[in-house]
mmCIF file of C-alpha atoms in Angstrom:
data_model
loop_
_atom_site.group_PDB
_atom_site.id
_atom_site.type_symbol
_atom_site.label_atom_id
_atom_site.label_comp_id
_atom_site.label_asym_id
_atom_site.label_seq_id
_atom_site.Cartn_x
_atom_site.Cartn_y
_atom_site.Cartn_z
ATOM 1 C CA UNK G 1 55.075 -46.715 -9.977
ATOM 2 C CA UNK G 2 53.233 -47.575 -13.202
ATOM 3 C CA UNK G 3 55.103 -46.552 -16.353
ATOM 4 C CA UNK G 4 53.253 -44.802 -19.189
ATOM 5 C CA UNK G 5 54.533 -44.776 -22.763
ATOM 6 C CA UNK G 6 53.194 -43.134 -25.902
ATOM 7 C CA UNK G 7 51.458 -45.363 -28.423
ATOM 8 C CA UNK G 8 52.162 -44.788 -32.092
ATOM 9 C CA UNK G 9 52.758 -47.590 -34.564
ATOM 10 C CA UNK G 10 49.913 -49.626 -36.105
ATOM 11 C CA UNK G 11 50.915 -52.625 -33.959
ATOM 12 C CA UNK G 12 50.167 -50.536 -30.852
ATOM 13 C CA UNK G 13 46.650 -49.856 -32.122
ATOM 14 C CA UNK G 14 46.105 -53.548 -32.868
ATOM 15 C CA UNK G 15 47.203 -54.505 -29.346
ATOM 16 C CA UNK G 16 44.858 -51.944 -27.819
ATOM 17 C CA UNK G 17 41.961 -53.207 -29.936
ATOM 18 C CA UNK G 18 42.606 -56.661 -28.470
ATOM 19 C CA UNK G 19 42.628 -55.209 -24.935
ATOM 20 C CA UNK G 20 39.297 -53.492 -25.587
ATOM 21 C CA UNK G 21 37.720 -56.685 -26.923
ATOM 22 C CA UNK G 22 38.947 -58.662 -23.884
ATOM 23 C CA UNK G 23 37.556 -56.000 -21.540
ATOM 24 C CA UNK G 24 34.159 -56.013 -23.282
ATOM 25 C CA UNK G 25 33.961 -59.813 -23.189
ATOM 26 C CA UNK G 26 34.756 -59.782 -19.482
ATOM 27 C CA UNK G 27 31.966 -57.249 -18.896
ATOM 28 C CA UNK G 28 29.309 -58.251 -21.440
ATOM 29 C CA UNK G 29 30.080 -61.834 -22.394
ATOM 30 C CA UNK G 30 30.194 -62.644 -26.102
ATOM 31 C CA UNK G 31 30.770 -59.675 -28.459
ATOM 32 C CA UNK G 32 31.193 -59.334 -32.201
ATOM 33 C CA UNK G 33 34.974 -58.893 -32.311
ATOM 34 C CA UNK G 34 35.000 -57.813 -35.944
ATOM 35 C CA UNK G 35 32.478 -55.016 -35.418
ATOM 36 C CA UNK G 36 34.170 -53.874 -32.205
ATOM 37 C CA UNK G 37 37.593 -53.844 -33.859
ATOM 38 C CA UNK G 38 36.342 -51.844 -36.849
ATOM 39 C CA UNK G 39 34.673 -49.264 -34.609
ATOM 40 C CA UNK G 40 37.772 -48.972 -32.417
ATOM 41 C CA UNK G 41 40.196 -48.447 -35.302
ATOM 42 C CA UNK G 42 38.059 -45.602 -36.648
ATOM 43 C CA UNK G 43 38.729 -43.669 -33.442
ATOM 44 C CA UNK G 44 42.398 -43.432 -34.396
ATOM 45 C CA UNK G 45 41.622 -41.949 -37.836
ATOM 46 C CA UNK G 46 40.696 -38.528 -36.465
ATOM 47 C CA UNK G 47 42.577 -36.022 -34.293
ATOM 48 C CA UNK G 48 44.384 -37.743 -31.395
ATOM 49 C CA UNK G 49 45.483 -35.710 -28.396
ATOM 50 C CA UNK G 50 47.068 -38.526 -26.378
ATOM 51 C CA UNK G 51 47.519 -42.257 -26.999
ATOM 52 C CA UNK G 52 48.998 -43.826 -23.871
ATOM 53 C CA UNK G 53 49.997 -47.405 -23.051
ATOM 54 C CA UNK G 54 50.880 -49.033 -19.746
ATOM 55 C CA UNK G 55 52.380 -52.366 -18.715
ATOM 56 C CA UNK G 56 54.969 -54.705 -20.159
ATOM 57 C CA UNK G 57 53.464 -56.777 -21.613
ATOM 58 C CA UNK G 58 50.602 -54.415 -22.434
ATOM 59 C CA UNK G 59 48.119 -54.136 -19.560
ATOM 60 C CA UNK G 60 45.984 -51.181 -20.650
ATOM 61 C CA UNK G 61 45.625 -48.050 -22.755
ATOM 62 C CA UNK G 62 43.874 -44.686 -22.935
ATOM 63 C CA UNK G 63 42.909 -42.600 -25.970
ATOM 64 C CA UNK G 64 42.217 -38.878 -25.568
ATOM 65 C CA UNK G 65 40.886 -36.636 -28.351
ATOM 66 C CA UNK G 66 39.787 -33.000 -28.727
ATOM 67 C CA UNK G 67 36.034 -32.597 -28.364
ATOM 68 C CA UNK G 68 34.210 -31.783 -31.576
ATOM 69 C CA UNK G 69 33.217 -28.109 -31.848
ATOM 70 C CA UNK G 70 34.465 -27.311 -28.338
ATOM 71 C CA UNK G 71 37.934 -25.808 -28.246
ATOM 72 C CA UNK G 72 38.049 -25.956 -24.435
ATOM 73 C CA UNK G 73 37.320 -29.634 -23.797
ATOM 74 C CA UNK G 74 39.229 -32.891 -24.273
ATOM 75 C CA UNK G 75 37.486 -36.286 -24.328
ATOM 76 C CA UNK G 76 38.799 -39.536 -22.893
ATOM 77 C CA UNK G 77 37.359 -41.639 -25.712
ATOM 78 C CA UNK G 78 38.586 -45.013 -24.419
ATOM 79 C CA UNK G 79 40.330 -46.289 -21.316
ATOM 80 C CA UNK G 80 40.694 -50.001 -20.618
ATOM 81 C CA UNK G 81 42.787 -52.411 -18.565
ATOM 82 C CA UNK G 82 43.004 -56.155 -19.098
ATOM 83 C CA UNK G 83 40.939 -57.995 -16.470
ATOM 84 C CA UNK G 84 44.051 -59.983 -15.496
ATOM 85 C CA UNK G 85 45.866 -56.686 -14.705
ATOM 86 C CA UNK G 86 43.053 -55.053 -12.729
ATOM 87 C CA UNK G 87 43.766 -53.766 -9.234
ATOM 88 C CA UNK G 88 47.420 -52.920 -9.973
ATOM 89 C CA UNK G 89 47.013 -49.162 -10.464
ATOM 90 C CA UNK G 90 47.087 -49.184 -14.267
ATOM 91 C CA UNK G 91 43.693 -47.522 -14.683
ATOM 92 C CA UNK G 92 44.478 -44.753 -12.208
ATOM 93 C CA UNK G 93 47.853 -44.126 -13.867
ATOM 94 C CA UNK G 94 46.272 -43.877 -17.325
ATOM 95 C CA UNK G 95 43.541 -41.581 -16.030
ATOM 96 C CA UNK G 96 46.028 -39.253 -14.346
ATOM 97 C CA UNK G 97 48.176 -39.238 -17.481
ATOM 98 C CA UNK G 98 45.153 -38.124 -19.557
ATOM 99 C CA UNK G 99 44.358 -35.395 -17.018
ATOM 100 C CA UNK G 100 47.934 -34.134 -16.949
ATOM 101 C CA UNK G 101 48.391 -34.186 -20.719
ATOM 102 C CA UNK G 102 45.035 -32.478 -21.399
ATOM 103 C CA UNK G 103 45.934 -29.775 -18.896
ATOM 104 C CA UNK G 104 49.363 -29.205 -20.443
ATOM 105 C CA UNK G 105 47.746 -29.015 -23.886
ATOM 106 C CA UNK G 106 45.653 -26.058 -22.715
ATOM 107 C CA UNK G 107 42.210 -27.644 -22.290
ATOM 108 C CA UNK G 108 40.004 -26.414 -19.454
ATOM 109 C CA UNK G 109 38.053 -29.657 -18.927
ATOM 110 C CA UNK G 110 38.215 -33.392 -19.618
ATOM 111 C CA UNK G 111 35.105 -35.506 -20.283
ATOM 112 C CA UNK G 112 34.352 -39.195 -20.525
ATOM 113 C CA UNK G 113 31.186 -41.214 -21.060
ATOM 114 C CA UNK G 114 30.600 -44.258 -18.867
ATOM 115 C CA UNK G 115 27.825 -46.793 -18.549
ATOM 116 C CA UNK G 116 25.616 -46.407 -15.498
ATOM 117 C CA UNK G 117 26.690 -48.832 -12.773
ATOM 118 C CA UNK G 118 30.277 -49.234 -14.044
ATOM 119 C CA UNK G 119 32.554 -49.996 -11.099
ATOM 120 C CA UNK G 120 35.158 -47.590 -12.528
ATOM 121 C CA UNK G 121 32.888 -44.649 -11.636
ATOM 122 C CA UNK G 122 34.351 -44.757 -8.122
ATOM 123 C CA UNK G 123 37.819 -44.197 -9.596
ATOM 124 C CA UNK G 124 36.629 -41.335 -11.795
ATOM 125 C CA UNK G 125 34.926 -39.594 -8.899
ATOM 126 C CA UNK G 126 38.011 -40.056 -6.717
ATOM 127 C CA UNK G 127 40.050 -38.295 -9.419
ATOM 128 C CA UNK G 128 37.704 -35.288 -9.496
ATOM 129 C CA UNK G 129 35.145 -36.217 -12.166
ATOM 130 C CA UNK G 130 31.473 -35.414 -11.600
ATOM 131 C CA UNK G 131 28.355 -36.386 -13.557
ATOM 132 C CA UNK G 132 27.140 -33.564 -15.819
ATOM 133 C CA UNK G 133 24.356 -35.313 -17.726
ATOM 134 C CA UNK G 134 21.341 -37.474 -17.153
ATOM 135 C CA UNK G 135 21.616 -41.098 -18.376
ATOM 136 C CA UNK G 136 21.048 -41.351 -22.133
ATOM 137 C CA UNK G 137 20.429 -44.574 -24.088
ATOM 138 C CA UNK G 138 23.498 -46.305 -25.462
ATOM 139 C CA UNK G 139 23.220 -46.672 -29.266
ATOM 140 C CA UNK G 140 24.134 -50.367 -29.000
ATOM 141 C CA UNK G 141 21.837 -51.144 -26.074
ATOM 142 C CA UNK G 142 22.596 -52.121 -22.494
ATOM 143 C CA UNK G 143 22.993 -49.712 -19.612
ATOM 144 C CA UNK G 144 22.610 -46.018 -20.521
ATOM 145 C CA UNK G 145 25.588 -43.652 -20.691
ATOM 146 C CA UNK G 146 26.408 -40.773 -18.345
ATOM 147 C CA UNK G 147 28.879 -38.003 -19.139
ATOM 148 C CA UNK G 148 31.424 -37.146 -16.449
ATOM 149 C CA UNK G 149 33.604 -34.031 -16.485
ATOM 150 C CA UNK G 150 36.656 -32.820 -14.584
ATOM 151 C CA UNK G 151 37.738 -29.189 -14.637
ATOM 152 C CA UNK G 152 41.439 -28.778 -15.382
ATOM 153 C CA UNK G 153 43.629 -26.207 -13.657
ATOM 154 C CA UNK G 154 47.267 -25.819 -14.693
ATOM 155 C CA UNK G 155 49.209 -24.922 -11.562
ATOM 156 C CA UNK G 156 52.624 -25.233 -13.162
ATOM 157 C CA UNK G 157 52.484 -23.039 -16.237
ATOM 158 C CA UNK G 158 52.311 -19.263 -16.394
ATOM 159 C CA UNK G 159 49.212 -17.921 -18.164
ATOM 160 C CA UNK G 160 49.528 -16.978 -21.822
ATOM 161 C CA UNK G 161 47.655 -14.314 -23.695
ATOM 162 C CA UNK G 162 44.814 -16.516 -24.915
ATOM 163 C CA UNK G 163 44.039 -17.849 -21.423
ATOM 164 C CA UNK G 164 43.410 -14.401 -19.915
ATOM 165 C CA UNK G 165 39.833 -13.759 -18.881
ATOM 166 C CA UNK G 166 37.695 -12.299 -21.651
ATOM 167 C CA UNK G 167 34.577 -10.164 -21.559
ATOM 168 C CA UNK G 168 31.815 -10.985 -24.033
ATOM 169 C CA UNK G 169 30.658 -7.694 -25.562
ATOM 170 C CA UNK G 170 27.422 -6.680 -27.236
ATOM 171 C CA UNK G 171 27.983 -6.447 -31.002
ATOM 172 C CA UNK G 172 25.342 -4.864 -33.234
ATOM 173 C CA UNK G 173 24.882 -6.404 -36.685
ATOM 174 C CA UNK G 174 22.595 -5.467 -39.579
ATOM 175 C CA UNK G 175 19.833 -7.898 -38.573
ATOM 176 C CA UNK G 176 21.015 -9.446 -35.302
ATOM 177 C CA UNK G 177 22.757 -8.553 -32.070
ATOM 178 C CA UNK G 178 25.543 -10.738 -30.672
ATOM 179 C CA UNK G 179 25.509 -10.627 -26.873
ATOM 180 C CA UNK G 180 26.309 -12.703 -23.765
ATOM 181 C CA UNK G 181 23.888 -15.499 -22.934
ATOM 182 C CA UNK G 182 21.205 -14.847 -20.319
ATOM 183 C CA UNK G 183 19.080 -17.160 -18.165
ATOM 184 C CA UNK G 184 16.044 -16.295 -20.268
ATOM 185 C CA UNK G 185 17.727 -17.893 -23.300
ATOM 186 C CA UNK G 186 17.023 -21.364 -21.942
ATOM 187 C CA UNK G 187 14.097 -21.866 -24.355
ATOM 188 C CA UNK G 188 16.472 -21.630 -27.325
ATOM 189 C CA UNK G 189 18.767 -24.271 -25.813
ATOM 190 C CA UNK G 190 15.856 -26.589 -25.035
ATOM 191 C CA UNK G 191 14.581 -26.291 -28.615
ATOM 192 C CA UNK G 192 18.063 -26.951 -29.988
ATOM 193 C CA UNK G 193 18.250 -30.140 -27.878
ATOM 194 C CA UNK G 194 15.537 -31.675 -30.065
ATOM 195 C CA UNK G 195 17.666 -31.230 -33.203
ATOM 196 C CA UNK G 196 20.273 -33.949 -33.856
ATOM 197 C CA UNK G 197 21.965 -31.788 -36.476
ATOM 198 C CA UNK G 198 22.864 -29.453 -33.580
ATOM 199 C CA UNK G 199 23.500 -31.862 -30.713
ATOM 200 C CA UNK G 200 25.645 -34.239 -32.799
ATOM 201 C CA UNK G 201 28.246 -31.555 -33.530
ATOM 202 C CA UNK G 202 28.002 -29.154 -30.568
ATOM 203 C CA UNK G 203 27.941 -29.323 -26.771
ATOM 204 C CA UNK G 204 24.200 -28.565 -26.589
ATOM 205 C CA UNK G 205 22.607 -31.263 -24.355
ATOM 206 C CA UNK G 206 21.251 -34.235 -26.272
ATOM 207 C CA UNK G 207 18.043 -34.243 -24.214
ATOM 208 C CA UNK G 208 15.740 -31.239 -23.582
ATOM 209 C CA UNK G 209 16.303 -30.985 -19.832
ATOM 210 C CA UNK G 210 16.064 -27.631 -18.028
ATOM 211 C CA UNK G 211 18.852 -28.505 -15.612
ATOM 212 C CA UNK G 212 21.252 -29.525 -18.395
ATOM 213 C CA UNK G 213 20.288 -26.472 -20.448
ATOM 214 C CA UNK G 214 21.026 -24.226 -17.470
ATOM 215 C CA UNK G 215 24.438 -25.847 -17.022
ATOM 216 C CA UNK G 216 25.138 -25.317 -20.716
ATOM 217 C CA UNK G 217 24.330 -21.619 -20.391
ATOM 218 C CA UNK G 218 26.690 -21.342 -17.421
ATOM 219 C CA UNK G 219 29.492 -23.005 -19.406
ATOM 220 C CA UNK G 220 29.210 -20.375 -22.130
ATOM 221 C CA UNK G 221 30.284 -17.748 -19.605
ATOM 222 C CA UNK G 222 33.080 -20.034 -18.386
ATOM 223 C CA UNK G 223 34.549 -20.133 -21.887
ATOM 224 C CA UNK G 224 35.210 -16.409 -21.740
ATOM 225 C CA UNK G 225 36.245 -16.520 -18.086
ATOM 226 C CA UNK G 226 38.957 -19.063 -18.925
ATOM 227 C CA UNK G 227 40.053 -17.191 -22.034
ATOM 228 C CA UNK G 228 39.144 -19.994 -24.440
ATOM 229 C CA UNK G 229 36.802 -18.007 -26.624
ATOM 230 C CA UNK G 230 33.658 -15.971 -27.061
ATOM 231 C CA UNK G 231 30.244 -17.628 -26.989
ATOM 232 C CA UNK G 232 27.554 -15.249 -28.230
ATOM 233 C CA UNK G 233 23.803 -15.534 -28.140
ATOM 234 C CA UNK G 234 22.369 -14.489 -31.496
ATOM 235 C CA UNK G 235 19.483 -12.149 -30.755
ATOM 236 C CA UNK G 236 16.795 -11.082 -33.230
ATOM 237 C CA UNK G 237 13.490 -9.413 -32.468
ATOM 238 C CA UNK G 238 14.437 -9.352 -28.769
ATOM 239 C CA UNK G 239 14.826 -13.142 -28.446
ATOM 240 C CA UNK G 240 17.678 -15.629 -28.676
ATOM 241 C CA UNK G 241 17.567 -17.418 -32.026
ATOM 242 C CA UNK G 242 20.866 -19.293 -31.804
ATOM 243 C CA UNK G 243 24.549 -19.254 -30.930
ATOM 244 C CA UNK G 244 27.784 -18.261 -32.638
ATOM 245 C CA UNK G 245 31.242 -18.703 -31.164
ATOM 246 C CA UNK G 246 34.811 -17.576 -31.788
ATOM 247 C CA UNK G 247 37.157 -20.216 -30.320
ATOM 248 C CA UNK G 248 40.724 -19.122 -29.597
ATOM 249 C CA UNK G 249 42.647 -22.278 -28.824
ATOM 250 C CA UNK G 250 45.008 -21.596 -31.751
ATOM 251 C CA UNK G 251 45.221 -17.842 -31.253
ATOM 252 C CA UNK G 252 48.984 -18.040 -30.724
ATOM 253 C CA UNK G 253 49.142 -19.292 -34.334
ATOM 254 C CA UNK G 254 47.049 -16.367 -35.573
ATOM 255 C CA UNK G 255 43.907 -18.373 -36.240
ATOM 256 C CA UNK G 256 40.516 -18.982 -34.653
ATOM 257 C CA UNK G 257 37.589 -21.326 -35.294
ATOM 258 C CA UNK G 258 33.982 -20.223 -35.764
ATOM 259 C CA UNK G 259 30.866 -22.304 -35.079
ATOM 260 C CA UNK G 260 27.171 -21.443 -35.157
ATOM 261 C CA UNK G 261 23.649 -22.837 -34.990
ATOM 262 C CA UNK G 262 20.127 -21.439 -35.330
ATOM 263 C CA UNK G 263 17.153 -22.945 -33.488
ATOM 264 C CA UNK G 264 14.909 -24.894 -35.892
ATOM 265 C CA UNK G 265 11.837 -22.626 -35.732
ATOM 266 C CA UNK G 266 13.880 -19.489 -36.541
ATOM 267 C CA UNK G 267 15.718 -20.715 -39.626
ATOM 268 C CA UNK G 268 15.312 -19.357 -43.135
ATOM 269 C CA UNK G 269 15.294 -15.695 -42.055
ATOM 270 C CA UNK G 270 18.936 -14.794 -42.703
ATOM 271 C CA UNK G 271 20.032 -14.872 -39.050
ATOM 272 C CA UNK G 272 22.967 -17.240 -39.598
ATOM 273 C CA UNK G 273 24.379 -15.136 -42.422
ATOM 274 C CA UNK G 274 23.994 -11.893 -40.494
ATOM 275 C CA UNK G 275 25.578 -13.436 -37.375
ATOM 276 C CA UNK G 276 28.515 -14.876 -39.313
ATOM 277 C CA UNK G 277 29.203 -11.604 -41.126
ATOM 278 C CA UNK G 278 28.943 -9.639 -37.891
ATOM 279 C CA UNK G 279 31.261 -11.954 -35.976
ATOM 280 C CA UNK G 280 33.778 -12.060 -38.817
ATOM 281 C CA UNK G 281 34.118 -8.307 -39.076
ATOM 282 C CA UNK G 282 34.296 -7.986 -35.294
ATOM 283 C CA UNK G 283 37.016 -10.654 -35.076
ATOM 284 C CA UNK G 284 39.381 -8.557 -37.209
ATOM 285 C CA UNK G 285 39.606 -6.149 -34.279
ATOM 286 C CA UNK G 286 42.117 -8.642 -32.867
ATOM 287 C CA UNK G 287 45.380 -7.702 -34.549
ATOM 288 C CA UNK G 288 46.895 -11.146 -33.917
ATOM 289 C CA UNK G 289 44.167 -13.022 -35.843
ATOM 290 C CA UNK G 290 44.836 -13.612 -39.532
ATOM 291 C CA UNK G 291 42.659 -16.638 -40.322
ATOM 292 C CA UNK G 292 39.128 -17.709 -39.368
ATOM 293 C CA UNK G 293 37.973 -21.226 -40.183
ATOM 294 C CA UNK G 294 34.764 -23.240 -40.243
ATOM 295 C CA UNK G 295 34.159 -27.002 -40.298
ATOM 296 C CA UNK G 296 30.846 -27.914 -41.941
ATOM 297 C CA UNK G 297 29.040 -31.187 -42.612
ATOM 298 C CA UNK G 298 29.117 -31.655 -46.428
ATOM 299 C CA UNK G 299 25.401 -32.523 -46.392
ATOM 300 C CA UNK G 300 24.449 -29.274 -44.617
ATOM 301 C CA UNK G 301 23.789 -27.277 -47.773
ATOM 302 C CA UNK G 302 22.256 -24.205 -46.051
ATOM 303 C CA UNK G 303 25.332 -23.848 -43.821
ATOM 304 C CA UNK G 304 27.694 -24.239 -46.789
ATOM 305 C CA UNK G 305 25.772 -21.546 -48.645
ATOM 306 C CA UNK G 306 25.883 -19.270 -45.605
ATOM 307 C CA UNK G 307 29.665 -19.622 -45.281
ATOM 308 C CA UNK G 308 30.249 -18.865 -48.960
ATOM 309 C CA UNK G 309 27.982 -15.809 -48.947
ATOM 310 C CA UNK G 310 29.853 -14.534 -45.883
ATOM 311 C CA UNK G 311 33.082 -14.584 -47.885
ATOM 312 C CA UNK G 312 34.531 -17.889 -46.664
ATOM 313 C CA UNK G 313 36.417 -19.965 -49.228
ATOM 314 C CA UNK G 314 36.144 -23.733 -49.438
ATOM 315 C CA UNK G 315 39.576 -25.304 -48.954
ATOM 316 C CA UNK G 316 38.912 -29.020 -49.053
ATOM 317 C CA UNK G 317 37.446 -32.164 -47.542
ATOM 318 C CA UNK G 318 38.754 -33.457 -44.219
ATOM 319 C CA UNK G 319 38.200 -37.194 -44.435
ATOM 320 C CA UNK G 320 36.962 -38.997 -41.316
ATOM 321 C CA UNK G 321 37.472 -35.720 -39.442
ATOM 322 C CA UNK G 322 35.194 -36.315 -36.474
ATOM 323 C CA UNK G 323 32.827 -38.688 -34.763
ATOM 324 C CA UNK G 324 29.130 -37.926 -35.183
ATOM 325 C CA UNK G 325 26.948 -40.359 -33.305
ATOM 326 C CA UNK G 326 28.657 -43.726 -33.740
ATOM 327 C CA UNK G 327 30.303 -43.018 -37.090
ATOM 328 C CA UNK G 328 33.338 -41.144 -38.369
ATOM 329 C CA UNK G 329 32.249 -38.336 -40.723
ATOM 330 C CA UNK G 330 33.923 -36.138 -43.308
ATOM 331 C CA UNK G 331 33.866 -32.375 -42.881
ATOM 332 C CA UNK G 332 34.501 -29.517 -45.279
ATOM 333 C CA UNK G 333 36.881 -26.788 -44.151
ATOM 334 C CA UNK G 334 36.204 -23.155 -45.080
ATOM 335 C CA UNK G 335 38.394 -20.170 -44.278
ATOM 336 C CA UNK G 336 38.366 -16.403 -44.355
ATOM 337 C CA UNK G 337 41.645 -14.473 -44.272
ATOM 338 C CA UNK G 338 42.287 -10.991 -42.982
ATOM 339 C CA UNK G 339 42.883 -9.766 -46.533
ATOM 340 C CA UNK G 340 39.493 -8.660 -47.895
ATOM 341 C CA UNK G 341 37.254 -11.056 -49.840
ATOM 342 C CA UNK G 342 34.295 -9.945 -51.943
ATOM 343 C CA UNK G 343 31.031 -10.730 -50.168
ATOM 344 C CA UNK G 344 27.938 -11.330 -52.260
ATOM 345 C CA UNK G 345 24.729 -9.749 -51.088
ATOM 346 C CA UNK G 346 22.066 -12.333 -50.117
ATOM 347 C CA UNK G 347 19.417 -12.950 -52.741
ATOM 348 C CA UNK G 348 15.875 -12.142 -51.678
ATOM 349 C CA UNK G 349 14.796 -15.776 -52.099
ATOM 350 C CA UNK G 350 17.855 -17.269 -50.351
ATOM 351 C CA UNK G 351 17.785 -16.368 -46.649
ATOM 352 C CA UNK G 352 20.751 -17.654 -44.601
#
């Protein structure tokens, strides 16, 4: 049996950086160790779900994080075993540890990105992972990357309130309707796939592919079916103009997270503001929710303005909060509490 221990101290991170560099050199030949080490250490600056080590001396490690803007999914950011320790079960043990821990933490799926042709794909598929994306170019070159996902089912823990199946309602707002997604909404998803400001911080596919867009639409219904939250299509003038979600992973703590996007060709018409106000007021129907929060890119001025005009208060800057592309980025956190806040009416020349 392969033992797994929890990594913690800075020395653990340094040892794992060395393992990663050795693994890359074995696979790719010469690499820039300084650049690789700097990029690796940044991964530990943000939220960490599980940092696991195996072997004595160290043979391998795995790093699991929550997925950005998806309360239902965990991401296996890195998993590596020293070439000299390959074939001894370390990789399988680390992978199963990440699956088990992500399940126990309440996530409904676990994802990882792997280069096309990687021999480890056989292990991932044997452990229940399946490809859910087309190959996309790696930002540093080489073989393209493919996203693999495994659905997580907790067979050992009784269901709690926030994991009960939900039903996405139809909510009428002053200028928009929030409703469940439909197959005909695929055009909105395809358009959003062209916009990096959307795909970098959401689960919208990074390439405009009809198959991937259809899978994304299906996953929005799964979020409610698994009790993880409400994913609404934002409808205006009888068409889908975007998405807004209420994610309930922290519902047992009385809080929920809100996220939204508007397709590029429908911006500047106040739809985001109307959707956010509508969702916020609807969310207070849940007696156990006392705080709603938003995480917004500091450079996204229209979104910041929308949050403030919807009554959300800026609380502060979360440094190196999440990975966007290949870099760690800061995010601003905004909140709205159950106690009433004054909401300014939108100016005629400032659509949300």
